[in-house]
Amino acid sequence: MDQVTSGEAAKAVQEMTAPYAAQDSHETAELLHALEEATRSKRKAGFSIKKTRFEVKNSPSQLSVDSWRMQDWDYKRPDLPTYARGLFTSRGKHGTPEIVVRGYDKFFNVNEVNETKWENIEYRTKGPYELTLKENGCIIFVSGLEDDTLLVCSKHSTGDRSDVDVSHASAGERRLEAQLQRIGRTKRDLARELRKRNVTAVAELCDDSFEEHILAYTPDKAGLYLHGMNLNLPHFATYPSSLVQQFADEWGFLKTGLTVMDDITTVRKFLEEVAETGAHEGRDVEGFVIRCRMSPKPGTHPYQDWFFKYKFEEPYLMYRQWRECTKALIAGKPPRYKKHAKITEEYMLYARKRLAADPRLGKLYNQNHGIIALREDFLAFKNLKGSDAAAFEELHGNDGTGGKTEVGKDVILVPIATIGCGKTTVGLGLVHLFDFGHVQNDNITGSKRPPRFTRAVLDQLRDHRAVVADRNNAQRHERKQIITDVKQQHMSARLVALNFVHDDIETIRRVTHERIFARGDNHQTIHAASEQGKVVGIMEGFINRFEPLDTDRAPDDGFDAVIDLDPTAGSRTNLETVVRELHRIYPSLVPEVPSAEDMDAAIKSAIEEYSPDLHHKIPDRSKKGGKEAQQPQAKKAKEKQLEYMAVDVPAKDVTALIEKTLRGAAPEQARFYRQLQQTRRVQARFHVTLMHRASAKEHPQLWERYVALSKGTSTGTEGEAKAVQTLGGAELGPCDVQLERLVCDDRVMALVARVLDENWTCVNRVAHVTVGTRDDGVKPRESNDLLARWLDEGAPSADSGIVDLGIEGRPVVRGTVRGVLSR
Ligand code: GTP
Ligand code: MG
């Protein structure tokens, strides 16, 4: 078959002299030596590298390959033995080392490193510049082994084991098989051809039926898009795009779209223009990869193949978000956004007004006219530059380099792990160090666990600055659930992934088995001592279902930051990594890193104290020491002070009543509520404040009684202590509340309420439920001012700006009294 392949096209490729170099086994041996050294001593090498061995499926000579993986940030070091991102090696017949898969050299964004500063790019590179759209599928490497086996892998894994990340590689392989069959060739043919050329073919697997990315790939567009052919050498050498495209044609790959430009000035101008509109040929693009040649010192040093990327960043991503939100507004749909929440809210207010004032604007906007003008007007109105507006809240990135931010609360830590990785131990360590909240999924029983778990997590944010959502979240759908539910209910919450990286499955298996069997039955659901076989099965199930984090696509792109952890390292190490990273990403949340002794102590007590208070299916808790486990929690609750006393009223009832009331009202009376809904400013939960500690001086006796009541239960029985722990305040009993009127201006909306239970006194002039405020600048307590004006003005006139609607039937709802404790 080999001869048959060298037809017309192949000859043309040969004539264009595809770059070729054979491997130099000494050079490869040196590289392997340096890599091996680094796996042995991270300290000595200065960077860490992970080696994973894979047995190659269907290899007649039972070959195995090693994958070498470095941490992304280490690629910025100047002294690496290779910069290949995606590197697999093997040993030939006589033990000769060889590179079998070679990815691109890690490339950087403009301005990310010194080499990619524009002035350096302009001076050191030469054309032709090949621009390709930054693809959003997953990368697949293809190459040929010594025994003519075709090796198909993803960035760090082959498809040959029942473990993580294999789905990409095996989906890629299936595609490849189909494509080769179509052109009447075999995997063996391709393996030989690639081996003859000493290259790795690099392709993007884009297929909606496999997984969805940002751009749509319908069946006719789905497949393997070939974008590179790299020589299997330690240094980076790659085919020019024309040869890549020819190879694609010849072997049935799809071709990657390509624009070639001759000089760098044109390239820069083009990129900056696309950034401005955020769209290229009518489609949203993430950015471009630019291939060219670069010399560190033109004139004296030779040019080599070199890539850089131009990723659209702020303020362009914010502009794109505004554009999408504006279109949603025009279509009457709820806008979706998660970044730049505050400034986007303000933009939306502004856009609403402009759109309302000029109906033509919306029509033109939908035809993509006036997009830039509207945002420029807004920026002028706010007297802000775009970059300042984008930095308004924070420099935000989900690649973990997120920059300094002002985030000091509402942070949710979401482990991505399997059983026994140390989620609970690290979580309890954080509880000890920073008084973070902690919710264990294993403590939630019964049906509909996911929403109840999310609710319990959000509840903890009332009293804690951050909370550990202790659940495995091993699969993407679980991550999707928590990310979506959280963002829906608490727009400004930040989700940080505690990513227990699952590379080295063998070691993970060993370490977690050891831990779990040492733990015995000391767990809510995993009873390793009494149900050994079953437990191994459960653990394997999690490992097999594990879907690694991929922040390049949904749902994991919803994380605000990622902290990588090593499940095989001890929990002490992982705790420290979490602490240091949180300190770096959110300095206001973790202003300083505690001492080593404090961290030692935190882990020690986390391991010692650890004893769940709940065993599913094992109701007898007496012998499990649940009491001891509860004590620290109860003690903590006692130290806290009462912030305010309130009656929680069911959200369902409240929103239903509002909707009903507004249905009978004029549209302009409903406008503010619709605005609150569209800007997601309607509170998720509602309460009537009975008394806040701010008025303790005015009503000392009542406050004393409320404090005593809240203490009385929070130090009480184990069950009540648990209520404190999960609800952020003890429930003190039922209380009926009557809802009478709906009142709002353009800042705040409240329901006038009446507390019907004489055991509970409300000290506010008008008892009320705050429904929502215009933006973060308007505090809920402004309801008091609104209602004072409302009361003083008697019947509100048109120019008072107050909307006042009676609630039909003045219904009574059953609420629950609760003391809310301070942090
Ligand atoms: P599941 O809740 O079962 O999914 O596990 P998990 O991820 O919450 O792990 P957990 O924190 O419960 O740790 C598992 C067991 O290992 C517990 O008995 C811990 O006390 C113990 N453990 C955790 N970290 C370490 C560690 O660094 N060293 C040792 N020796 N034991 C640890
Ligand atoms: Mg646990």
Tab-separated table of N, CA, C and O in Angstrom, residues 612-684:
chain	number	residue	atom	x	y	z
A	612	PRO	N	-17.697	11.673	60.714
A	612	PRO	CA	-18.977	12.195	60.234
A	612	PRO	C	-20.106	11.916	61.220
A	612	PRO	O	-20.076	10.914	61.932
A	613	ASP	N	-21.047	12.819	61.262
A	613	ASP	CA	-22.139	12.636	62.208
A	613	ASP	C	-23.300	11.902	61.558
A	613	ASP	O	-24.343	11.753	62.131
A	614	LEU	N	-23.108	11.463	60.360
A	614	LEU	CA	-24.226	10.869	59.657
A	614	LEU	C	-23.767	9.627	58.913
A	614	LEU	O	-22.763	9.634	58.221
A	615	HIS	N	-24.469	8.556	59.089
A	615	HIS	CA	-24.171	7.359	58.309
A	615	HIS	C	-25.432	6.954	57.592
A	615	HIS	O	-26.419	6.623	58.209
A	616	HIS	N	-25.403	6.997	56.287
A	616	HIS	CA	-26.582	6.553	55.573
A	616	HIS	C	-26.789	5.075	55.862
A	616	HIS	O	-25.842	4.309	55.873
A	617	LYS	N	-27.988	4.711	56.019
A	617	LYS	CA	-28.371	3.320	56.223
A	617	LYS	C	-27.869	2.758	57.540
A	617	LYS	O	-28.098	1.619	57.843
A	618	ILE	N	-27.095	3.527	58.297
A	618	ILE	CA	-26.691	3.029	59.619
A	618	ILE	C	-27.189	4.043	60.644
A	618	ILE	O	-26.494	5.005	60.970
A	619	PRO	N	-28.427	3.873	61.104
A	619	PRO	CA	-29.011	4.904	61.933
A	619	PRO	C	-28.364	5.028	63.318
A	619	PRO	O	-28.398	6.078	63.917
A	620	ASP	N	-27.734	3.971	63.805
A	620	ASP	CA	-27.182	4.023	65.151
A	620	ASP	C	-25.900	4.835	65.172
A	620	ASP	O	-24.853	4.393	64.732
A	621	ARG	N	-25.994	6.028	65.648
A	621	ARG	CA	-24.843	6.911	65.607
A	621	ARG	C	-24.029	6.860	66.892
A	621	ARG	O	-22.973	7.455	66.981
A	622	SER	N	-24.585	6.177	67.910
A	622	SER	CA	-23.967	6.275	69.234
A	622	SER	C	-22.505	5.864	69.237
A	622	SER	O	-21.683	6.464	69.890
A	623	LYS	N	-22.181	4.848	68.445
A	623	LYS	CA	-20.819	4.375	68.554
A	623	LYS	C	-19.849	5.056	67.571
A	623	LYS	O	-18.698	4.705	67.485
A	624	LYS	N	-20.354	6.010	66.837
A	624	LYS	CA	-19.478	6.636	65.853
A	624	LYS	C	-18.893	7.954	66.337
A	624	LYS	O	-18.251	8.669	65.589
A	625	GLY	N	-19.153	8.297	67.556
A	625	GLY	CA	-18.529	9.513	68.081
A	625	GLY	C	-19.021	10.777	67.408
A	625	GLY	O	-18.289	11.732	67.255
A	626	GLY	N	-20.261	10.775	66.951
A	626	GLY	CA	-20.814	11.964	66.308
A	626	GLY	C	-20.792	13.180	67.214
A	626	GLY	O	-20.562	14.290	66.764
A	627	LYS	N	-20.988	12.977	68.477
A	627	LYS	CA	-21.014	14.092	69.433
A	627	LYS	C	-19.702	14.869	69.417
A	627	LYS	O	-19.688	16.087	69.333
A	628	GLU	N	-18.605	14.103	69.494
A	628	GLU	CA	-17.309	14.783	69.521
A	628	GLU	C	-17.140	15.642	68.268
A	628	GLU	O	-16.641	16.728	68.318
A	629	ALA	N	-17.594	15.055	67.182
A	629	ALA	CA	-17.406	15.762	65.924
A	629	ALA	C	-18.191	17.064	65.908
A	629	ALA	O	-17.786	18.035	65.304
A	630	GLN	N	-19.310	17.070	66.579
A	630	GLN	CA	-20.134	18.263	66.544
A	630	GLN	C	-19.606	19.369	67.431
A	630	GLN	O	-19.880	20.523	67.200
A	631	GLN	N	-18.867	18.993	68.455
A	631	GLN	CA	-18.522	20.018	69.424
A	631	GLN	C	-17.832	21.263	68.863
A	631	GLN	O	-18.242	22.361	69.177
A	632	PRO	N	-16.825	21.087	68.024
A	632	PRO	CA	-16.178	22.301	67.545
A	632	PRO	C	-17.144	23.211	66.794
A	632	PRO	O	-17.082	24.431	66.930
A	633	GLN	N	-18.050	22.639	66.049
A	633	GLN	CA	-19.018	23.441	65.314
A	633	GLN	C	-19.892	24.238	66.269
A	633	GLN	O	-20.103	25.418	66.114
A	634	ALA	N	-20.371	23.544	67.291
A	634	ALA	CA	-21.268	24.191	68.233
A	634	ALA	C	-20.540	25.319	68.951
A	634	ALA	O	-21.076	26.399	69.165
A	635	LYS	N	-19.289	25.059	69.297
A	635	LYS	CA	-18.528	26.067	70.007
A	635	LYS	C	-18.380	27.305	69.137
A	635	LYS	O	-18.535	28.423	69.578
A	636	LYS	N	-18.116	27.051	67.870
A	636	LYS	CA	-17.925	28.167	66.960
A	636	LYS	C	-19.185	29.028	66.882
A	636	LYS	O	-19.147	30.238	66.929
A	637	ALA	N	-20.320	28.368	66.816
A	637	ALA	CA	-21.569	29.103	66.710
A	637	ALA	C	-21.777	29.980	67.944
A	637	ALA	O	-22.271	31.093	67.852
A	638	LYS	N	-21.364	29.473	69.102
A	638	LYS	CA	-21.592	30.212	70.333
A	638	LYS	C	-20.789	31.516	70.353
A	638	LYS	O	-21.228	32.533	70.869
A	639	GLU	N	-19.607	31.477	69.740
A	639	GLU	CA	-18.769	32.665	69.756
A	639	GLU	C	-19.324	33.775	68.880
A	639	GLU	O	-18.966	34.927	69.023
A	640	LYS	N	-20.191	33.426	67.992
A	640	LYS	CA	-20.679	34.429	67.057
A	640	LYS	C	-21.763	35.292	67.681
A	640	LYS	O	-22.436	34.884	68.605
A	641	GLN	N	-21.927	36.482	67.094
A	641	GLN	CA	-22.928	37.384	67.634
A	641	GLN	C	-24.143	37.432	66.736
A	641	GLN	O	-24.062	37.203	65.536
A	642	LEU	N	-25.238	37.787	67.354
A	642	LEU	CA	-26.468	37.917	66.577
A	642	LEU	C	-26.384	39.192	65.746
A	642	LEU	O	-26.079	40.271	66.272
A	643	GLU	N	-26.626	39.052	64.452
A	643	GLU	CA	-26.577	40.209	63.564
A	643	GLU	C	-27.984	40.823	63.447
A	643	GLU	O	-28.163	42.011	63.613
A	644	TYR	N	-28.929	39.987	63.164
A	644	TYR	CA	-30.309	40.463	63.167
A	644	TYR	C	-31.267	39.285	63.339
A	644	TYR	O	-30.904	38.133	63.138
A	645	MET	N	-32.489	39.617	63.720
A	645	MET	CA	-33.516	38.603	63.877
A	645	MET	C	-34.518	38.825	62.745
A	645	MET	O	-34.850	39.982	62.427
A	646	ALA	N	-34.941	37.746	62.111
A	646	ALA	CA	-35.789	37.913	60.932
A	646	ALA	C	-36.810	36.797	60.820
A	646	ALA	O	-36.663	35.746	61.442
A	647	VAL	N	-37.846	37.063	60.032
A	647	VAL	CA	-38.790	36.010	59.684
A	647	VAL	C	-38.571	35.674	58.204
A	647	VAL	O	-38.768	36.534	57.342
A	648	ASP	N	-38.115	34.469	57.939
A	648	ASP	CA	-37.969	34.046	56.545
A	648	ASP	C	-39.339	33.744	55.976
A	648	ASP	O	-40.129	33.039	56.608
A	649	VAL	N	-39.614	34.270	54.782
A	649	VAL	CA	-40.895	33.916	54.157
A	649	VAL	C	-40.617	33.164	52.861
A	649	VAL	O	-39.636	33.446	52.177
A	650	PRO	N	-41.466	32.205	52.527
A	650	PRO	CA	-41.184	31.352	51.365
A	650	PRO	C	-41.094	32.152	50.073
A	650	PRO	O	-42.019	32.905	49.739
A	651	ALA	N	-39.979	31.977	49.350
A	651	ALA	CA	-39.735	32.751	48.127
A	651	ALA	C	-40.801	32.502	47.067
A	651	ALA	O	-41.225	33.414	46.361
A	652	LYS	N	-41.241	31.250	47.003
A	652	LYS	CA	-42.239	30.886	45.991
A	652	LYS	C	-43.493	31.741	46.148
A	652	LYS	O	-44.030	32.290	45.198
A	653	ASP	N	-43.952	31.845	47.396
A	653	ASP	CA	-45.161	32.620	47.663
A	653	ASP	C	-44.965	34.078	47.295
A	653	ASP	O	-45.829	34.705	46.686
A	654	VAL	N	-43.809	34.611	47.673
A	654	VAL	CA	-43.588	36.027	47.454
A	654	VAL	C	-43.571	36.346	45.965
A	654	VAL	O	-44.270	37.250	45.506
A	655	THR	N	-42.792	35.585	45.213
A	655	THR	CA	-42.706	35.921	43.788
A	655	THR	C	-44.050	35.703	43.090
A	655	THR	O	-44.436	36.471	42.214
A	656	ALA	N	-44.787	34.673	43.514
A	656	ALA	CA	-46.099	34.438	42.896
A	656	ALA	C	-47.031	35.619	43.164
A	656	ALA	O	-47.761	36.072	42.273
A	657	LEU	N	-46.995	36.135	44.386
A	657	LEU	CA	-47.849	37.277	44.724
A	657	LEU	C	-47.485	38.511	43.918
A	657	LEU	O	-48.349	39.261	43.463
A	658	ILE	N	-46.179	38.727	43.766
A	658	ILE	CA	-45.756	39.903	42.997
A	658	ILE	C	-46.254	39.779	41.557
A	658	ILE	O	-46.836	40.722	41.001
A	659	GLU	N	-46.035	38.614	40.973
A	659	GLU	CA	-46.472	38.417	39.592
A	659	GLU	C	-47.970	38.677	39.456
A	659	GLU	O	-48.430	39.337	38.535
A	660	LYS	N	-48.718	38.143	40.402
A	660	LYS	CA	-50.163	38.276	40.346
A	660	LYS	C	-50.564	39.757	40.450
A	660	LYS	O	-51.408	40.249	39.696
A	661	THR	N	-49.919	40.452	41.364
A	661	THR	CA	-50.233	41.865	41.569
A	661	THR	C	-49.910	42.670	40.306
A	661	THR	O	-50.665	43.550	39.901
A	662	LEU	N	-48.770	42.359	39.689
A	662	LEU	CA	-48.362	43.143	38.536
A	662	LEU	C	-49.182	42.837	37.293
A	662	LEU	O	-49.287	43.660	36.392
A	663	ARG	N	-49.747	41.663	37.264
A	663	ARG	CA	-50.581	41.317	36.113
A	663	ARG	C	-51.744	42.288	35.970
A	663	ARG	O	-52.148	42.630	34.871
A	664	GLY	N	-52.230	42.753	37.104
A	664	GLY	CA	-53.354	43.682	37.050
A	664	GLY	C	-52.925	45.129	36.943
A	664	GLY	O	-53.752	46.029	36.990
A	665	ALA	N	-51.636	45.387	36.842
A	665	ALA	CA	-51.152	46.774	36.892
A	665	ALA	C	-50.771	47.277	35.501
A	665	ALA	O	-50.657	46.499	34.558
A	666	ALA	N	-50.593	48.595	35.423
A	666	ALA	CA	-50.146	49.188	34.154
A	666	ALA	C	-48.691	48.798	33.905
A	666	ALA	O	-47.950	48.602	34.867
A	667	PRO	N	-48.313	48.700	32.613
A	667	PRO	CA	-46.937	48.259	32.305
A	667	PRO	C	-45.873	49.098	33.005
A	667	PRO	O	-44.863	48.571	33.456
A	668	GLU	N	-46.104	50.438	33.098
A	668	GLU	CA	-45.035	51.239	33.706
A	668	GLU	C	-44.902	50.949	35.199
A	668	GLU	O	-43.853	51.146	35.793
A	669	GLN	N	-46.000	50.438	35.782
A	669	GLN	CA	-45.903	50.093	37.200
A	669	GLN	C	-45.095	48.804	37.394
A	669	GLN	O	-44.538	48.566	38.460
A	670	ALA	N	-45.094	48.008	36.366
A	670	ALA	CA	-44.355	46.746	36.454
A	670	ALA	C	-42.905	46.909	36.008
A	670	ALA	O	-42.091	46.012	36.162
A	671	ARG	N	-42.597	48.076	35.444
A	671	ARG	CA	-41.303	48.223	34.782
A	671	ARG	C	-40.124	47.942	35.717
A	671	ARG	O	-39.195	47.228	35.351
A	672	PHE	N	-40.178	48.490	36.918
A	672	PHE	CA	-39.023	48.329	37.799
A	672	PHE	C	-38.794	46.855	38.165
A	672	PHE	O	-37.671	46.373	38.206
A	673	TYR	N	-39.885	46.157	38.370
A	673	TYR	CA	-39.724	44.735	38.721
A	673	TYR	C	-39.124	43.956	37.552
A	673	TYR	O	-38.240	43.122	37.722
A	674	ARG	N	-39.591	44.283	36.342
A	674	ARG	CA	-39.031	43.595	35.165
A	674	ARG	C	-37.542	43.900	35.048
A	674	ARG	O	-36.736	43.064	34.688
A	675	GLN	N	-37.212	45.139	35.354
A	675	GLN	CA	-35.799	45.517	35.316
A	675	GLN	C	-34.999	44.695	36.344
A	675	GLN	O	-33.922	44.178	36.036
A	676	LEU	N	-35.557	44.587	37.543
A	676	LEU	CA	-34.872	43.786	38.567
A	676	LEU	C	-34.690	42.349	38.080
A	676	LEU	O	-33.636	41.749	38.244
A	677	GLN	N	-35.727	41.844	37.446
A	677	GLN	CA	-35.621	40.466	36.949
A	677	GLN	C	-34.548	40.356	35.883
A	677	GLN	O	-33.723	39.457	35.906
A	678	GLN	N	-34.583	41.310	34.966
A	678	GLN	CA	-33.637	41.194	33.850
A	678	GLN	C	-32.205	41.398	34.293
A	678	GLN	O	-31.282	40.849	33.692
A	679	THR	N	-32.025	42.217	35.303
A	679	THR	CA	-30.657	42.421	35.778
A	679	THR	C	-30.362	41.481	36.952
A	679	THR	O	-29.361	41.631	37.625
A	680	ARG	N	-31.247	40.527	37.154
A	680	ARG	CA	-31.098	39.510	38.188
A	680	ARG	C	-30.853	40.122	39.568
A	680	ARG	O	-29.921	39.775	40.268
A	681	ARG	N	-31.660	41.100	39.879
A	681	ARG	CA	-31.519	41.757	41.162
A	681	ARG	C	-32.677	41.415	42.101
A	681	ARG	O	-32.814	42.025	43.141
A	682	VAL	N	-33.531	40.503	41.726
A	682	VAL	CA	-34.575	40.066	42.657
A	682	VAL	C	-33.909	39.116	43.652
A	682	VAL	O	-33.187	38.213	43.251
A	683	GLN	N	-34.124	39.361	44.938
A	683	GLN	CA	-33.469	38.518	45.925
A	683	GLN	C	-33.889	37.058	45.753
A	683	GLN	O	-35.003	36.768	45.335
A	684	ALA	N	-32.956	36.190	46.099
A	684	ALA	CA	-33.259	34.767	45.962
A	684	ALA	C	-34.161	34.316	47.104
A	684	ALA	O	-34.973	33.416	46.961
